[in-house]
Amino acid sequence: MTSHTVGEVMTSDVVQACRTTPFKEVVRLLDHHRISGLPVVDDDDKVLGVVSGTDLVRAQANRAGRAPARAVTAQDLMSAPAITVHPEQSVPDAARLMERCGVERLPVVDEEDRLIGIATRRDLLRVFLRTDDDIRRQVTEEVLVGGLGLPPDAVRVSVRDGVVTLDGRVELRSQVPEAVHSVWRLEGVVGVVNGLTFLDDDCSVPSVPG
């Protein structure tokens, strides 16, 4: 089953700061590159946190009217720990993580947690710009026929604004959650309405004769 990964959509050329980058330099980086946030890394390129425009505004509000005891750096401004993803993770999983945590960007790290890219909401949303017809074809051909081995007309598939509705009858009860789960993980799918029934219950425990 085809599934885009974070590594396929991420931006590899990452604008970043180190922990000692001054406040004004962070502002300059955000403005110059027209971005709303950037990761903060240590000397080994391991992600320590993320600085966003919101963090900068909050820092300015907190220090208004009084002189800071020392120069403010990226380490003082960043939100930590950073919420990161790996390049092999699927785009739908990354999008759900982003939504659940309320963040706008996810630093992408390798096996040693070193920064290799960044995935923004815009990067992930590009994958979801699929037509309903394209989603319907993938559900039928890859999930139902290719994955579950069902006849093409066994299940009626309709898609509206990314919401997939499944109606019909499958052979086994275990195929129902398998179909729903597989459809839910497809790019562009924002919801699944399950109307499937089954012929044989392969999930019940057979009774033992007394």
XYZ file of C-alpha atoms in Angstrom:
210
model
C 0.000 0.000 0.000
C 1.487 3.330 -1.021
C 2.141 5.725 1.836
C 4.165 8.912 1.758
C 6.730 9.347 4.500
C 7.915 12.435 6.338
C 11.286 12.090 4.601
C 9.595 12.553 1.223
C 7.911 15.847 2.110
C 10.286 17.450 4.619
C 12.518 20.447 3.933
C 16.147 19.319 4.120
C 17.758 22.765 4.124
C 16.849 23.775 7.683
C 17.272 27.253 9.132
C 18.443 26.644 12.681
C 19.915 28.300 15.751
C 22.306 27.150 18.443
C 21.661 27.598 22.141
C 23.754 30.799 22.322
C 22.202 32.548 19.296
C 21.141 36.039 20.493
C 17.513 37.177 20.535
C 18.006 39.694 17.724
C 19.712 37.125 15.515
C 16.783 34.723 15.967
C 14.412 37.521 14.941
C 16.594 38.295 11.915
C 16.631 34.633 10.832
C 12.844 34.347 11.047
C 12.320 37.579 9.141
C 14.973 36.958 6.478
C 13.760 33.456 5.649
C 10.084 34.321 6.138
C 9.466 31.465 8.540
C 7.562 31.377 11.806
C 9.875 29.136 13.803
C 13.152 27.224 13.838
C 14.842 24.400 15.765
C 17.614 24.975 18.288
C 20.459 22.447 18.198
C 23.532 21.646 20.271
C 27.087 21.152 19.009
C 26.203 17.640 17.759
C 23.153 18.862 15.795
C 20.810 17.248 18.312
C 17.557 19.139 18.700
C 17.159 20.905 22.046
C 13.940 22.800 21.358
C 12.068 25.033 18.940
C 11.735 28.821 18.859
C 8.592 30.312 17.333
C 7.344 33.820 16.796
C 4.997 33.253 19.728
C 7.992 32.522 21.963
C 9.620 35.800 20.878
C 6.507 37.848 21.562
C 6.092 36.193 24.963
C 9.709 36.950 25.866
C 9.307 40.595 24.906
C 6.099 40.892 26.931
C 7.716 39.362 30.011
C 10.708 41.697 29.945
C 8.762 44.881 29.114
C 9.582 47.691 31.501
C 12.644 46.104 33.051
C 16.205 45.525 31.912
C 17.227 41.878 31.512
C 19.940 40.581 33.835
C 21.810 39.173 30.824
C 21.533 38.833 27.079
C 18.623 36.665 25.962
C 19.556 33.683 23.766
C 17.738 31.000 21.794
C 18.052 28.634 24.751
C 16.096 31.107 26.903
C 13.401 31.511 24.250
C 12.852 27.976 23.001
C 10.045 25.607 23.865
C 11.572 22.353 25.107
C 11.757 19.466 24.773
C 11.151 19.523 21.046
C 8.533 17.235 19.516
C 10.365 15.414 16.728
C 9.658 12.768 14.082
C 11.752 10.322 12.080
C 11.876 10.396 8.262
C 10.304 6.930 7.882
C 7.158 7.887 9.793
C 4.034 8.268 7.677
C 2.637 11.667 6.808
C -0.797 10.927 8.359
C 0.864 9.901 11.645
C 2.981 13.073 11.640
C -0.077 15.212 10.901
C -1.972 13.637 13.814
C 1.022 14.231 16.122
C 1.207 17.853 15.011
C -2.508 18.349 15.640
C -2.475 16.560 19.001
C 0.465 18.609 20.286
C -0.691 21.909 18.783
C 2.572 22.658 16.962
C 3.227 24.158 13.529
C 6.431 22.294 12.686
C 8.210 19.046 13.503
C 12.003 18.750 13.403
C 12.991 15.539 11.611
C 15.822 13.573 13.233
C 17.865 10.499 12.373
C 18.536 7.406 14.505
C 20.919 9.427 16.704
C 18.409 12.289 17.118
C 20.425 14.608 14.893
C 18.535 17.189 12.843
C 18.160 16.251 9.169
C 15.092 18.248 8.131
C 11.892 19.924 9.184
C 8.247 19.222 8.331
C 5.766 22.081 8.529
C 1.982 22.046 8.329
C 2.280 23.222 4.729
C 4.591 20.305 3.878
C 2.169 17.762 5.331
C -0.956 19.354 3.877
C 0.401 18.994 0.340
C -0.167 15.251 0.658
C -3.797 15.760 1.677
C -4.623 17.730 -1.464
C -6.031 14.635 -3.173
C -9.323 14.330 -4.991
C -12.124 12.174 -3.616
C -12.017 10.065 -6.800
C -8.307 9.370 -6.308
C -8.921 8.273 -2.713
C -11.856 6.074 -3.746
C -9.745 4.301 -6.371
C -6.962 3.618 -3.871
C -9.407 2.289 -1.261
C -10.966 -0.104 -3.779
C -7.838 -1.248 -5.600
C -5.226 -1.339 -2.820
C -7.170 -1.922 0.397
C -10.228 -3.966 -0.546
C -9.118 -5.877 -3.643
C -5.334 -5.909 -3.259
C -5.130 -6.066 0.540
C -8.179 -8.085 1.578
C -8.711 -10.036 -1.630
C -12.358 -8.985 -1.961
C -14.262 -8.843 -5.271
C -14.354 -5.287 -6.663
C -18.111 -5.038 -6.102
C -18.196 -6.515 -2.570
C -17.987 -3.118 -0.865
C -19.453 0.186 -1.990
C -16.955 2.994 -1.462
C -17.988 6.638 -1.447
C -15.797 9.598 -0.573
C -16.878 13.130 0.223
C -14.374 15.797 1.271
C -11.941 13.092 2.377
C -14.493 11.164 4.462
C -14.688 7.545 3.256
C -17.913 5.551 3.684
C -17.747 1.753 3.413
C -20.967 -0.220 2.797
C -21.207 -3.918 2.028
C -20.447 -7.375 3.315
C -17.073 -9.033 3.811
C -16.376 -12.701 4.460
C -14.840 -12.508 7.938
C -15.517 -10.356 10.982
C -11.765 -9.703 11.394
C -11.708 -8.057 7.960
C -13.934 -5.211 9.148
C -11.453 -3.514 11.544
C -8.614 -4.344 9.159
C -10.367 -2.515 6.326
C -11.272 0.491 8.479
C -7.755 0.791 9.907
C -6.113 0.499 6.470
C -8.407 3.127 4.946
C -7.872 5.512 7.862
C -4.111 5.460 7.294
C -4.327 6.556 3.650
C -3.178 10.040 2.702
C -6.073 12.416 2.243
C -8.484 10.465 4.431
C -9.889 12.581 7.251
C -12.551 10.160 8.465
C -14.050 6.703 7.920
C -17.755 5.789 8.242
C -18.048 2.034 8.734
C -21.155 0.320 7.377
C -19.579 -3.092 6.820
C -21.180 -6.386 7.841
C -19.718 -9.900 7.747
C -20.725 -13.476 6.961
C -18.548 -15.528 9.325
C -17.463 -14.575 12.854
C -13.843 -15.668 13.112
C -13.268 -13.618 16.259
C -15.537 -15.462 18.721
C -14.101 -18.153 20.949
C -15.649 -21.554 20.188
C -17.461 -23.141 23.106
C -15.951 -26.251 24.655
C -18.333 -29.224 24.917
C -19.148 -30.138 28.523
